[in-house]
Short mmCIF file of N, CA, C and O in Angstrom, two decimals:
data_model
loop_
_atom_site.label_atom_id
_atom_site.label_comp_id
_atom_site.label_asym_id
_atom_site.label_seq_id
_atom_site.Cartn_x
_atom_site.Cartn_y
_atom_site.Cartn_z
N VAL A 27 0.83 -1.20 0.00
CA VAL A 27 0.00 0.00 0.00
C VAL A 27 0.87 1.25 0.00
O VAL A 27 0.46 2.27 -0.49
N GLY A 28 2.06 1.15 0.54
CA GLY A 28 2.91 2.34 0.63
C GLY A 28 3.11 3.02 -0.71
O GLY A 28 3.07 2.39 -1.76
N GLY A 29 3.27 4.33 -0.68
CA GLY A 29 3.48 5.11 -1.88
C GLY A 29 2.29 6.00 -2.18
O GLY A 29 1.40 6.18 -1.36
N ALA A 30 2.31 6.59 -3.36
CA ALA A 30 1.27 7.54 -3.78
C ALA A 30 0.22 6.84 -4.64
O ALA A 30 0.55 6.03 -5.49
N TRP A 31 -1.05 7.19 -4.39
CA TRP A 31 -2.18 6.60 -5.10
C TRP A 31 -3.12 7.71 -5.57
O TRP A 31 -3.33 8.70 -4.86
N VAL A 32 -3.69 7.53 -6.74
CA VAL A 32 -4.62 8.49 -7.32
C VAL A 32 -5.92 7.76 -7.65
O VAL A 32 -5.88 6.70 -8.30
N MET A 33 -7.04 8.30 -7.20
CA MET A 33 -8.34 7.71 -7.53
C MET A 33 -8.75 8.19 -8.92
O MET A 33 -8.66 9.38 -9.23
N ASP A 34 -9.19 7.25 -9.76
CA ASP A 34 -9.75 7.65 -11.05
C ASP A 34 -10.92 8.58 -10.77
O ASP A 34 -11.75 8.29 -9.90
N PRO A 35 -11.00 9.72 -11.47
CA PRO A 35 -12.14 10.62 -11.24
C PRO A 35 -13.45 9.86 -11.43
O PRO A 35 -13.56 9.01 -12.32
N ARG A 36 -14.42 10.14 -10.56
CA ARG A 36 -15.72 9.47 -10.68
C ARG A 36 -16.83 10.45 -10.39
O ARG A 36 -16.64 11.43 -9.68
N ILE A 37 -17.97 10.17 -10.95
CA ILE A 37 -19.15 11.02 -10.73
C ILE A 37 -19.79 10.63 -9.41
O ILE A 37 -20.11 9.46 -9.18
N GLY A 38 -19.93 11.60 -8.53
CA GLY A 38 -20.56 11.38 -7.24
C GLY A 38 -21.99 11.88 -7.24
O GLY A 38 -22.58 12.17 -8.29
N GLU A 39 -22.52 12.01 -6.04
CA GLU A 39 -23.89 12.49 -5.86
C GLU A 39 -24.05 13.87 -6.49
O GLU A 39 -23.18 14.73 -6.36
N GLY A 40 -25.15 14.10 -7.18
CA GLY A 40 -25.42 15.40 -7.78
C GLY A 40 -24.49 15.75 -8.92
O GLY A 40 -24.22 16.92 -9.18
N SER A 41 -23.96 14.76 -9.63
CA SER A 41 -23.08 14.95 -10.79
C SER A 41 -21.77 15.66 -10.44
O SER A 41 -21.20 16.36 -11.25
N ILE A 42 -21.30 15.51 -9.22
CA ILE A 42 -20.02 16.08 -8.81
C ILE A 42 -18.91 15.15 -9.27
O ILE A 42 -18.96 13.94 -9.03
N LEU A 43 -17.90 15.70 -9.93
CA LEU A 43 -16.74 14.92 -10.34
C LEU A 43 -15.78 14.88 -9.16
O LEU A 43 -15.22 15.91 -8.76
N TRP A 44 -15.62 13.71 -8.54
CA TRP A 44 -14.86 13.56 -7.30
C TRP A 44 -13.48 12.99 -7.58
O TRP A 44 -13.35 12.07 -8.37
N GLN A 45 -12.45 13.55 -6.91
CA GLN A 45 -11.09 13.06 -7.09
C GLN A 45 -10.38 12.99 -5.74
O GLN A 45 -10.73 13.72 -4.80
N MET A 46 -9.36 12.13 -5.66
CA MET A 46 -8.60 11.99 -4.43
C MET A 46 -7.19 11.51 -4.76
O MET A 46 -7.02 10.69 -5.66
N THR A 47 -6.20 12.04 -4.05
CA THR A 47 -4.84 11.53 -4.11
C THR A 47 -4.39 11.26 -2.68
O THR A 47 -4.73 12.02 -1.77
N LEU A 48 -3.65 10.20 -2.48
CA LEU A 48 -3.18 9.82 -1.15
C LEU A 48 -1.75 9.33 -1.23
O LEU A 48 -1.40 8.60 -2.16
N ALA A 49 -0.93 9.70 -0.26
CA ALA A 49 0.44 9.19 -0.15
C ALA A 49 0.55 8.49 1.20
O ALA A 49 0.41 9.12 2.25
N PHE A 50 0.77 7.17 1.16
CA PHE A 50 0.90 6.36 2.37
C PHE A 50 2.38 6.23 2.71
O PHE A 50 3.16 5.73 1.92
N ARG A 51 2.73 6.65 3.91
CA ARG A 51 4.12 6.60 4.37
C ARG A 51 4.35 5.36 5.22
O ARG A 51 3.43 4.85 5.84
N GLY A 52 5.61 4.92 5.26
CA GLY A 52 5.98 3.73 6.01
C GLY A 52 5.77 3.85 7.52
O GLY A 52 5.69 2.85 8.21
N ASP A 53 5.67 5.07 8.04
CA ASP A 53 5.48 5.26 9.48
C ASP A 53 4.01 5.19 9.89
O ASP A 53 3.66 5.46 11.04
N GLY A 54 3.12 4.84 8.94
CA GLY A 54 1.69 4.72 9.26
C GLY A 54 0.90 6.01 9.14
O GLY A 54 -0.25 6.06 9.56
N THR A 55 1.50 7.04 8.56
CA THR A 55 0.77 8.29 8.33
C THR A 55 0.48 8.43 6.84
O THR A 55 1.10 7.78 6.01
N PHE A 56 -0.49 9.27 6.52
CA PHE A 56 -0.79 9.56 5.13
C PHE A 56 -1.07 11.05 4.98
O PHE A 56 -1.41 11.74 5.94
N ALA A 57 -0.95 11.54 3.76
CA ALA A 57 -1.31 12.91 3.41
C ALA A 57 -1.88 12.86 2.01
O ALA A 57 -1.55 11.98 1.21
N GLY A 58 -2.75 13.80 1.71
CA GLY A 58 -3.33 13.82 0.38
C GLY A 58 -4.26 14.98 0.18
O GLY A 58 -4.22 15.98 0.90
N PHE A 59 -5.11 14.82 -0.81
CA PHE A 59 -6.03 15.87 -1.23
C PHE A 59 -7.30 15.19 -1.72
O PHE A 59 -7.23 14.17 -2.40
N GLU A 60 -8.45 15.74 -1.35
CA GLU A 60 -9.70 15.26 -1.91
C GLU A 60 -10.57 16.45 -2.25
O GLU A 60 -10.45 17.52 -1.66
N GLY A 61 -11.42 16.28 -3.23
CA GLY A 61 -12.30 17.37 -3.62
C GLY A 61 -13.06 17.02 -4.88
O GLY A 61 -12.97 15.93 -5.41
N GLY A 62 -13.83 18.00 -5.31
CA GLY A 62 -14.66 17.77 -6.47
C GLY A 62 -14.89 19.03 -7.26
O GLY A 62 -14.60 20.13 -6.80
N SER A 63 -15.40 18.87 -8.45
CA SER A 63 -15.78 20.01 -9.27
C SER A 63 -17.28 19.94 -9.48
O SER A 63 -17.87 18.88 -9.55
N GLY A 64 -17.90 21.10 -9.53
CA GLY A 64 -19.34 21.17 -9.71
C GLY A 64 -20.10 21.06 -8.40
O GLY A 64 -21.28 20.71 -8.39
N ILE A 65 -19.45 21.36 -7.27
CA ILE A 65 -20.12 21.32 -5.98
C ILE A 65 -21.04 22.53 -5.89
O ILE A 65 -20.58 23.67 -6.04
N PRO A 66 -22.35 22.33 -5.67
CA PRO A 66 -23.28 23.46 -5.62
C PRO A 66 -22.82 24.52 -4.63
O PRO A 66 -22.34 24.23 -3.55
N GLU A 67 -22.93 25.77 -5.05
CA GLU A 67 -22.60 26.96 -4.26
C GLU A 67 -21.12 27.10 -3.95
O GLU A 67 -20.70 28.05 -3.32
N GLU A 68 -20.30 26.14 -4.38
CA GLU A 68 -18.86 26.23 -4.13
C GLU A 68 -18.04 26.12 -5.40
O GLU A 68 -16.86 26.44 -5.39
N GLY A 69 -18.65 25.66 -6.49
CA GLY A 69 -17.90 25.47 -7.72
C GLY A 69 -16.92 24.34 -7.57
O GLY A 69 -17.29 23.21 -7.30
N ASN A 70 -15.64 24.64 -7.72
CA ASN A 70 -14.60 23.62 -7.54
C ASN A 70 -14.05 23.76 -6.13
O ASN A 70 -13.63 24.84 -5.73
N ALA A 71 -14.08 22.70 -5.38
CA ALA A 71 -13.60 22.74 -4.00
C ALA A 71 -12.70 21.55 -3.73
O ALA A 71 -12.90 20.48 -4.30
N GLY A 72 -11.74 21.75 -2.89
CA GLY A 72 -10.87 20.66 -2.49
C GLY A 72 -10.16 21.04 -1.21
O GLY A 72 -10.11 22.21 -0.84
N TRP A 73 -9.65 20.06 -0.54
CA TRP A 73 -8.99 20.32 0.73
C TRP A 73 -7.95 19.24 1.00
O TRP A 73 -8.08 18.11 0.57
N PRO A 74 -6.90 19.62 1.73
CA PRO A 74 -5.89 18.63 2.11
C PRO A 74 -6.43 17.72 3.20
O PRO A 74 -7.27 18.13 4.01
N ILE A 75 -5.95 16.49 3.21
CA ILE A 75 -6.32 15.53 4.25
C ILE A 75 -5.05 14.87 4.75
O ILE A 75 -4.06 14.75 4.02
N SER A 76 -5.06 14.43 6.00
CA SER A 76 -3.91 13.72 6.56
C SER A 76 -4.37 12.94 7.78
O SER A 76 -5.45 13.18 8.32
N GLY A 77 -3.55 12.02 8.21
CA GLY A 77 -3.87 11.22 9.38
C GLY A 77 -3.03 9.97 9.41
O GLY A 77 -1.89 9.96 8.95
N THR A 78 -3.63 8.91 9.93
CA THR A 78 -2.93 7.63 10.04
C THR A 78 -3.69 6.56 9.26
O THR A 78 -4.88 6.70 9.00
N TRP A 79 -2.98 5.50 8.92
CA TRP A 79 -3.59 4.41 8.17
C TRP A 79 -3.14 3.06 8.72
O TRP A 79 -2.09 2.95 9.33
N GLU A 80 -3.98 2.07 8.47
CA GLU A 80 -3.68 0.70 8.86
C GLU A 80 -4.36 -0.24 7.86
O GLU A 80 -5.46 0.04 7.40
N VAL A 81 -3.70 -1.34 7.54
CA VAL A 81 -4.25 -2.32 6.60
C VAL A 81 -4.39 -3.66 7.30
O VAL A 81 -3.51 -4.08 8.05
N VAL A 82 -5.52 -4.33 7.05
CA VAL A 82 -5.77 -5.67 7.55
C VAL A 82 -6.06 -6.55 6.33
O VAL A 82 -6.96 -6.24 5.55
N ALA A 83 -5.28 -7.62 6.16
CA ALA A 83 -5.50 -8.55 5.05
C ALA A 83 -6.73 -9.41 5.33
O ALA A 83 -6.90 -9.92 6.44
N VAL A 84 -7.59 -9.54 4.33
CA VAL A 84 -8.76 -10.41 4.43
C VAL A 84 -8.44 -11.76 3.80
O VAL A 84 -8.68 -12.81 4.38
N ASP A 85 -7.89 -11.71 2.60
CA ASP A 85 -7.44 -12.90 1.88
C ASP A 85 -6.42 -12.45 0.84
O ASP A 85 -5.94 -11.31 0.91
N ASP A 86 -6.11 -13.30 -0.13
CA ASP A 86 -5.07 -12.96 -1.12
C ASP A 86 -5.45 -11.81 -2.04
O ASP A 86 -4.58 -11.22 -2.67
N THR A 87 -6.72 -11.50 -2.16
CA THR A 87 -7.15 -10.47 -3.10
C THR A 87 -7.93 -9.33 -2.47
O THR A 87 -8.37 -8.43 -3.18
N HIS A 88 -8.11 -9.33 -1.15
CA HIS A 88 -8.89 -8.26 -0.50
C HIS A 88 -8.20 -7.80 0.78
O HIS A 88 -7.64 -8.61 1.52
N ILE A 89 -8.26 -6.48 1.02
CA ILE A 89 -7.75 -5.89 2.25
C ILE A 89 -8.79 -4.92 2.80
O ILE A 89 -9.68 -4.47 2.07
N ILE A 90 -8.66 -4.62 4.07
CA ILE A 90 -9.45 -3.55 4.68
C ILE A 90 -8.46 -2.44 5.01
O ILE A 90 -7.43 -2.69 5.66
N LEU A 91 -8.73 -1.24 4.53
CA LEU A 91 -7.89 -0.07 4.80
C LEU A 91 -8.64 0.84 5.76
O LEU A 91 -9.78 1.20 5.51
N TYR A 92 -8.01 1.17 6.87
CA TYR A 92 -8.58 2.10 7.84
C TYR A 92 -7.82 3.42 7.74
O TYR A 92 -6.59 3.44 7.86
N LEU A 93 -8.54 4.51 7.50
CA LEU A 93 -7.96 5.85 7.46
C LEU A 93 -8.54 6.65 8.62
O LEU A 93 -9.75 6.76 8.76
N LYS A 94 -7.68 7.20 9.44
CA LYS A 94 -8.12 8.03 10.57
C LYS A 94 -7.61 9.44 10.33
O LYS A 94 -6.40 9.68 10.27
N LYS A 95 -8.56 10.37 10.16
CA LYS A 95 -8.24 11.79 9.95
C LYS A 95 -8.49 12.54 11.25
O LYS A 95 -9.63 12.66 11.68
N GLY A 96 -7.43 12.99 11.89
CA GLY A 96 -7.57 13.75 13.13
C GLY A 96 -8.33 12.98 14.19
O GLY A 96 -8.07 11.81 14.44
N SER A 97 -9.33 13.63 14.78
CA SER A 97 -10.09 13.01 15.86
C SER A 97 -11.32 12.25 15.35
O SER A 97 -12.08 11.70 16.14
N GLU A 98 -11.52 12.22 14.05
CA GLU A 98 -12.67 11.50 13.49
C GLU A 98 -12.53 10.00 13.69
O GLU A 98 -11.42 9.48 13.83
N ASP A 99 -13.66 9.29 13.69
CA ASP A 99 -13.61 7.83 13.69
C ASP A 99 -12.96 7.36 12.39
O ASP A 99 -13.14 8.00 11.34
N PRO A 100 -12.23 6.26 12.42
CA PRO A 100 -11.58 5.78 11.19
C PRO A 100 -12.60 5.43 10.10
O PRO A 100 -13.67 4.90 10.39
N GLU A 101 -12.24 5.76 8.84
CA GLU A 101 -13.03 5.31 7.70
C GLU A 101 -12.56 3.90 7.38
O GLU A 101 -11.37 3.60 7.43
N ARG A 102 -13.49 3.03 7.02
CA ARG A 102 -13.18 1.65 6.68
C ARG A 102 -13.44 1.44 5.21
O ARG A 102 -14.55 1.61 4.75
N TRP A 103 -12.40 1.09 4.46
CA TRP A 103 -12.52 0.85 3.03
C TRP A 103 -12.22 -0.62 2.76
O TRP A 103 -11.18 -1.14 3.15
N SER A 104 -13.12 -1.27 2.08
CA SER A 104 -12.93 -2.64 1.65
C SER A 104 -12.38 -2.60 0.22
O SER A 104 -13.06 -2.12 -0.69
N LEU A 105 -11.14 -3.06 0.03
CA LEU A 105 -10.47 -2.93 -1.26
C LEU A 105 -10.14 -4.29 -1.86
O LEU A 105 -9.69 -5.20 -1.17
N GLU A 106 -10.37 -4.39 -3.16
CA GLU A 106 -9.96 -5.56 -3.93
C GLU A 106 -8.62 -5.22 -4.57
O GLU A 106 -8.46 -4.14 -5.15
N ILE A 107 -7.66 -6.12 -4.46
CA ILE A 107 -6.37 -5.93 -5.10
C ILE A 107 -6.48 -6.44 -6.54
O ILE A 107 -6.59 -7.64 -6.76
N VAL A 108 -6.50 -5.52 -7.48
CA VAL A 108 -6.60 -5.90 -8.89
C VAL A 108 -5.23 -6.36 -9.38
O VAL A 108 -5.10 -7.41 -10.01
N ASP A 109 -4.21 -5.58 -9.10
CA ASP A 109 -2.81 -5.94 -9.35
C ASP A 109 -1.96 -5.09 -8.41
O ASP A 109 -2.51 -4.33 -7.60
N GLN A 110 -0.64 -5.17 -8.51
CA GLN A 110 0.21 -4.46 -7.56
C GLN A 110 0.11 -2.94 -7.66
O GLN A 110 0.56 -2.23 -6.76
N ASN A 111 -0.49 -2.44 -8.72
CA ASN A 111 -0.63 -0.99 -8.92
C ASN A 111 -2.07 -0.52 -8.98
O ASN A 111 -2.32 0.64 -9.34
N THR A 112 -3.04 -1.39 -8.65
CA THR A 112 -4.45 -1.02 -8.76
C THR A 112 -5.27 -1.66 -7.64
O THR A 112 -5.17 -2.86 -7.40
N PHE A 113 -6.07 -0.82 -6.98
CA PHE A 113 -7.06 -1.27 -6.00
C PHE A 113 -8.43 -0.82 -6.46
O PHE A 113 -8.57 0.22 -7.09
N ARG A 114 -9.46 -1.59 -6.12
CA ARG A 114 -10.84 -1.18 -6.39
C ARG A 114 -11.59 -1.18 -5.07
O ARG A 114 -11.59 -2.16 -4.34
N ASP A 115 -12.24 -0.05 -4.77
CA ASP A 115 -13.07 0.06 -3.57
C ASP A 115 -14.34 -0.74 -3.83
O ASP A 115 -15.13 -0.40 -4.72
N VAL A 116 -14.53 -1.81 -3.08
CA VAL A 116 -15.65 -2.73 -3.31
C VAL A 116 -16.99 -2.04 -3.11
O VAL A 116 -17.94 -2.28 -3.85
N ASP A 117 -17.11 -1.16 -2.10
CA ASP A 117 -18.39 -0.52 -1.80
C ASP A 117 -18.73 0.62 -2.75
O ASP A 117 -19.88 0.79 -3.14
N GLU A 118 -17.73 1.42 -3.11
CA GLU A 118 -17.98 2.61 -3.94
C GLU A 118 -17.62 2.40 -5.41
O GLU A 118 -17.86 3.28 -6.22
N ASN A 119 -17.00 1.28 -5.74
CA ASN A 119 -16.54 0.97 -7.09
C ASN A 119 -15.56 2.01 -7.62
O ASN A 119 -15.46 2.24 -8.81
N ALA A 120 -14.84 2.67 -6.72
CA ALA A 120 -13.80 3.62 -7.12
C ALA A 120 -12.51 2.85 -7.36
O ALA A 120 -12.23 1.87 -6.67
N VAL A 121 -11.72 3.29 -8.32
CA VAL A 121 -10.47 2.63 -8.65
C VAL A 121 -9.31 3.55 -8.28
O VAL A 121 -9.30 4.73 -8.62
N PHE A 122 -8.34 3.00 -7.55
CA PHE A 122 -7.12 3.72 -7.17
C PHE A 122 -5.95 3.09 -7.91
O PHE A 122 -5.81 1.88 -7.95
N ARG A 123 -5.11 3.97 -8.48
CA ARG A 123 -3.94 3.51 -9.21
C ARG A 123 -2.68 4.10 -8.57
O ARG A 123 -2.68 5.26 -8.16
N ARG A 124 -1.63 3.28 -8.50
CA ARG A 124 -0.37 3.77 -7.96
C ARG A 124 0.13 4.90 -8.86
O ARG A 124 0.14 4.77 -10.09
N ASP A 125 0.55 6.00 -8.27
CA ASP A 125 1.07 7.14 -9.02
C ASP A 125 2.53 6.88 -9.35
O ASP A 125 3.38 6.92 -8.47
N MET A 126 2.80 6.60 -10.60
CA MET A 126 4.15 6.29 -11.05
C MET A 126 4.82 7.49 -11.70
O MET A 126 5.91 7.37 -12.25
N SER A 127 4.20 8.67 -11.63
CA SER A 127 4.73 9.84 -12.33
C SER A 127 6.08 10.31 -11.77
O SER A 127 6.83 10.96 -12.47
N GLY A 128 6.38 9.96 -10.52
CA GLY A 128 7.65 10.37 -9.93
C GLY A 128 8.80 9.43 -10.23
O GLY A 128 9.91 9.62 -9.77
N TYR A 129 8.53 8.40 -11.03
CA TYR A 129 9.55 7.39 -11.32
C TYR A 129 10.02 7.48 -12.74
O TYR A 129 9.37 7.85 -13.61
#
């Protein structure tokens, strides 16, 4: 999971184009950005995010990713491992790809 990941843009509620980037560090912290375009009354909005992360293996092709942002309860993401550079969020059908642009 370590490294930088980019979510393929996807259409969210109310036709908002939602995007997210995350960088998972070896010390269990993460930093990134999430936001959307076409948010009513805000136009294009986005904000930085950071916190801690933890992964629990379910089986050879599925993991649970817990993201904790500040004092919020951790978010639980059920992810399918498509390949070493691609995850699919089982609940939201969002696809995350390893960001190889720095290599």
